[in-house]
């Protein structure tokens, strides 16, 4: 087991530490001495568990970590936009997954105390392969919030167990079998908590519920609430079915996923706003994109061009 401690009131030193020990970050807060950062990291093969206490506000812009990155908020607020370009705000008690391992993400931390747990995506794939229902191939998470409150609570307990009873106990942390089992337990808890590509095989009830009426209810909810921070679990609840039944309904009838459909609807709304806007009033592509949950200008421009055949600023300036 490896343990790392950091304590500093210098923002530049903090930025350098985070960039070296996480991924390249840009932190903006106005002054170089704006508050204190306390960080403790405990690590075992394939998993790191960090406790961070920042008594100042900071923005971050993170390059892809190539890790599953979980966040448990103890105090304060974290505003992140990285999973499907959708911004969401997390507060005390929330447990979420940040951006997919291969994507960058951005956000802002407001005087927060929180836990960051990172694990190798390959660990999810190995654990999922044990389940006979699992689809073959690498596992990807399909949403950033757990599918239920009970799943979130169990994942929080699992993270705390790994932190306190494995990494926090030198004797246990020195036992390879205990460490390996704890890592697999954590991966299994992540798979149970978040919708993912491995365990989406519907039950008989799910198949029965995945009819066109389910799809209509889900699509109507997405259309009505596309401007809000929607999760797969919320869409499923609005359609009165399980998350798996919802995913199966979209796959069966539209050959897509609920989040992919939500992104398409938001892109259509952004396109309509760009088309109808008056550029002389000061409206911008970035502002319209952000209104519909697209907080990464480069990714929005690429998606827009791939869909509509021209850059978004052409739509705005050629009305």
XYZ file of C-alpha atoms in Angstrom:
319
model
C 0.000 0.000 0.000
C 1.181 3.527 -0.803
C 0.135 6.640 1.124
C 0.583 10.244 0.061
C -0.057 13.442 2.036
C -0.341 17.023 0.787
C -1.034 20.239 2.690
C -0.576 23.698 1.189
C -2.061 27.195 1.093
C -0.345 28.088 -2.188
C -2.634 27.652 -5.202
C 0.280 27.327 -7.635
C 1.806 24.543 -5.543
C -1.598 22.880 -5.329
C -2.053 23.082 -9.096
C 1.355 21.518 -9.666
C 0.603 18.727 -7.190
C -2.769 17.918 -8.747
C -1.300 17.969 -12.262
C 1.471 15.563 -11.285
C -0.672 13.168 -9.274
C -3.966 13.188 -11.207
C -3.769 14.632 -14.701
C -2.917 18.002 -16.224
C -5.168 20.616 -14.652
C -5.691 24.340 -14.914
C -6.907 25.904 -11.713
C -8.275 29.431 -11.618
C -9.133 31.322 -8.462
C -7.808 34.846 -8.791
C -5.002 34.894 -6.229
C -2.063 32.557 -5.528
C -2.825 32.344 -1.775
C -6.562 31.854 -1.612
C -6.964 29.002 0.835
C -5.711 25.682 2.093
C -5.730 22.284 0.393
C -5.368 19.059 2.370
C -5.155 15.783 0.476
C -4.492 12.206 1.527
C -4.159 9.383 -0.973
C -4.085 5.660 -0.187
C -3.391 3.281 -3.049
C -3.480 -0.411 -3.797
C -3.115 -2.183 -7.154
C -5.729 -0.797 -9.555
C -7.416 1.475 -6.983
C -6.681 4.820 -5.318
C -8.803 6.407 -2.590
C -8.259 10.109 -1.945
C -9.740 12.408 0.682
C -9.602 16.083 -0.289
C -10.447 19.136 1.789
C -10.338 22.467 -0.066
C -11.421 25.578 1.848
C -11.485 27.731 -1.291
C -13.252 27.712 -4.647
C -11.413 26.501 -7.724
C -12.163 25.631 -11.314
C -10.631 22.603 -13.014
C -10.068 21.417 -16.542
C -8.919 17.797 -16.540
C -7.401 15.827 -19.376
C -8.614 12.209 -19.755
C -7.640 10.179 -16.690
C -8.120 6.753 -18.301
C -9.726 5.768 -14.974
C -13.198 5.271 -13.578
C -13.394 8.303 -11.284
C -15.974 8.270 -8.493
C -16.775 11.262 -6.296
C -18.422 11.182 -2.855
C -19.219 14.673 -1.557
C -18.994 15.219 2.200
C -19.372 19.022 2.354
C -19.660 21.865 -0.139
C -20.612 21.762 -3.805
C -19.022 20.422 -6.973
C -20.344 21.498 -10.362
C -19.121 19.233 -13.149
C -19.745 18.852 -16.856
C -18.098 15.819 -18.326
C -20.558 12.949 -18.799
C -22.254 13.507 -22.138
C -21.490 17.243 -21.961
C -24.219 17.595 -19.335
C -23.589 19.876 -16.350
C -24.668 18.629 -12.943
C -24.195 19.883 -9.386
C -23.283 17.531 -6.548
C -23.754 18.185 -2.855
C -23.309 16.412 0.489
C -24.246 12.738 0.279
C -24.042 12.499 -3.517
C -21.978 9.747 -5.121
C -21.336 10.099 -8.856
C -19.040 9.054 -11.659
C -17.171 11.820 -13.461
C -16.482 11.716 -17.213
C -15.861 8.430 -19.065
C -12.171 7.451 -18.786
C -11.341 8.530 -22.337
C -12.902 12.015 -22.127
C -11.804 15.292 -20.515
C -14.053 17.131 -18.105
C -14.404 20.533 -16.497
C -16.062 22.004 -13.456
C -15.815 24.006 -10.295
C -15.297 23.024 -6.661
C -16.813 25.322 -4.054
C -15.115 24.954 -0.656
C -15.685 21.194 -0.637
C -14.574 18.195 1.343
C -14.924 15.074 -0.749
C -13.628 11.643 -1.679
C -12.225 10.686 -5.069
C -11.922 6.957 -5.752
C -10.310 5.866 -9.008
C -10.070 2.380 -10.457
C -8.836 0.850 -13.684
C -11.637 0.255 -16.224
C -10.150 -3.193 -16.871
C -11.143 -4.146 -13.331
C -14.813 -3.632 -14.232
C -14.396 -5.815 -17.317
C -12.773 -8.640 -15.349
C -15.441 -8.613 -12.652
C -18.318 -8.347 -15.142
C -17.028 -11.398 -17.003
C -17.873 -13.512 -13.953
C -21.588 -12.797 -14.460
C -23.146 -15.115 -17.080
C -25.503 -12.304 -18.112
C -22.648 -9.975 -19.044
C -22.049 -8.872 -22.603
C -18.498 -9.627 -23.827
C -15.944 -6.863 -24.297
C -14.784 -3.785 -22.355
C -17.304 -2.341 -19.920
C -18.423 1.273 -20.118
C -20.671 3.176 -17.743
C -23.764 4.702 -19.375
C -24.600 7.330 -16.774
C -22.984 9.431 -14.069
C -25.497 8.912 -11.253
C -26.473 5.599 -9.620
C -29.713 3.970 -10.721
C -31.238 4.063 -7.222
C -30.711 5.516 -3.762
C -30.035 2.059 -2.340
C -27.370 1.354 -4.980
C -25.734 4.702 -4.187
C -25.785 3.973 -0.456
C -24.212 0.546 -0.966
C -21.458 2.031 -3.148
C -20.725 4.663 -0.475
C -20.433 1.933 2.140
C -18.113 -0.058 -0.117
C -15.808 2.918 -0.713
C -15.719 3.620 3.023
C -14.956 -0.037 3.723
C -12.035 -0.053 1.292
C -10.736 3.213 2.748
C -11.153 2.406 6.448
C -10.941 -1.367 6.788
C -8.480 -2.266 4.028
C -6.272 0.705 3.177
C -6.671 2.103 6.687
C -5.435 -1.115 8.306
C -1.725 -1.754 7.539
C -2.046 -5.459 8.338
C -4.964 -5.930 5.930
C -3.402 -3.713 3.273
C -0.372 -5.990 3.307
C -2.458 -9.071 2.459
C -2.622 -9.518 -1.360
C -5.767 -11.642 -1.209
C -7.604 -9.098 0.949
C -6.557 -6.268 -1.369
C -7.559 -8.184 -4.494
C -10.940 -9.126 -3.035
C -11.576 -5.533 -1.919
C -10.822 -4.215 -5.407
C -13.197 -6.740 -6.968
C -15.871 -5.886 -4.391
C -15.513 -2.210 -5.280
C -15.782 -2.943 -9.015
C -18.868 -5.112 -8.457
C -20.458 -2.289 -6.445
C -19.803 0.159 -9.304
C -21.421 -2.238 -11.782
C -24.422 -2.646 -9.490
C -24.759 1.120 -8.991
C -24.420 2.563 -12.501
C -26.075 1.619 -15.806
C -23.401 -0.003 -17.939
C -22.782 -1.923 -21.150
C -22.124 -5.261 -19.455
C -25.214 -5.915 -17.390
C -28.066 -4.614 -19.519
C -29.670 -7.952 -20.388
C -33.337 -7.427 -19.401
C -35.362 -9.833 -17.339
C -38.634 -11.274 -18.587
C -40.495 -8.461 -16.840
C -38.173 -5.880 -18.387
C -38.786 -7.325 -21.848
C -42.528 -7.178 -21.266
C -42.267 -3.559 -20.091
C -40.077 -2.450 -23.016
C -43.059 -1.780 -25.294
C -43.864 1.267 -27.402
C -45.899 2.917 -24.623
C -42.821 2.866 -22.392
C -40.815 4.502 -25.140
C -43.484 7.174 -25.673
C -43.536 8.060 -21.967
C -39.741 8.233 -21.840
C -39.465 10.326 -25.014
C -42.180 12.693 -23.766
C -40.338 13.134 -20.458
C -37.071 13.831 -22.271
C -38.770 16.345 -24.570
C -40.329 18.167 -21.626
C -37.255 18.149 -19.373
C -34.362 18.292 -21.852
C -33.235 21.601 -20.321
C -32.786 19.930 -16.917
C -30.057 17.634 -15.547
C -31.680 14.281 -16.372
C -30.386 10.853 -15.412
C -31.267 7.436 -16.808
C -32.859 6.536 -13.483
C -35.120 9.622 -13.591
C -36.231 8.859 -17.150
C -36.978 5.252 -16.179
C -38.998 6.424 -13.172
C -41.019 8.758 -15.397
C -41.736 5.837 -17.740
C -42.680 3.602 -14.745
C -40.138 0.888 -15.616
C -36.701 -0.291 -14.522
C -33.518 1.150 -15.988
C -32.907 -2.078 -17.903
C -36.414 -2.070 -19.368
C -35.887 1.546 -20.432
C -32.541 0.752 -22.075
C -34.027 -2.271 -23.811
C -36.987 -0.214 -25.092
C -34.668 2.342 -26.676
C -32.457 -0.376 -28.109
C -35.433 -2.360 -29.475
C -37.408 0.530 -30.997
C -34.815 3.216 -31.802
C -31.489 1.330 -31.840
C -29.993 3.866 -29.433
C -29.674 4.583 -25.700
C -31.706 6.978 -23.525
C -28.721 9.305 -23.012
C -27.850 9.307 -26.714
C -31.461 10.252 -27.500
C -31.354 12.986 -24.852
C -28.184 14.388 -26.415
C -29.834 14.361 -29.862
C -32.853 16.271 -28.517
C -30.609 18.841 -26.862
C -28.619 19.230 -30.062
C -31.851 19.837 -31.995
C -32.888 22.508 -29.469
C -29.474 24.172 -29.738
C -29.749 24.081 -33.539
C -33.186 25.725 -33.418
C -31.932 28.442 -31.069
C -28.933 29.142 -33.311
C -31.194 29.296 -36.341
C -33.678 31.671 -34.700
C -31.207 33.908 -32.844
C -30.279 37.447 -33.830
C -26.456 37.638 -33.731
C -26.584 41.428 -33.411
C -27.993 41.091 -29.875
C -24.777 39.560 -28.537
C -25.938 35.951 -28.431
C -23.074 33.455 -28.873
C -22.630 29.844 -29.910
C -21.025 29.101 -26.547
C -23.975 30.571 -24.663
C -26.578 28.643 -26.635
C -24.575 25.419 -26.368
C -24.266 25.834 -22.596
C -28.025 26.475 -22.326
C -28.558 22.944 -23.648
C -25.886 21.250 -21.560
C -22.945 21.339 -23.984
C -20.143 22.836 -21.937
C -17.182 21.819 -24.074
C -17.141 24.148 -27.126
C -14.847 21.950 -29.229
C -16.891 18.804 -28.730
C -20.123 20.696 -29.384
C -18.744 22.135 -32.632
C -17.630 18.699 -33.826
C -20.968 17.066 -32.975
C -22.884 19.916 -34.598
C -20.818 19.817 -37.790
C -21.144 16.024 -38.031
C -24.936 16.324 -37.675
C -25.749 19.439 -39.700
C -22.839 19.616 -42.125
C -21.562 23.042 -41.097
C -20.087 24.738 -38.014
C -22.561 26.179 -35.511
C -21.352 29.755 -36.013
C -22.404 29.516 -39.679
C -25.965 28.790 -38.571
C -25.898 31.717 -36.169
C -24.437 34.265 -38.587
C -26.307 33.232 -41.725
C -29.907 33.535 -40.558
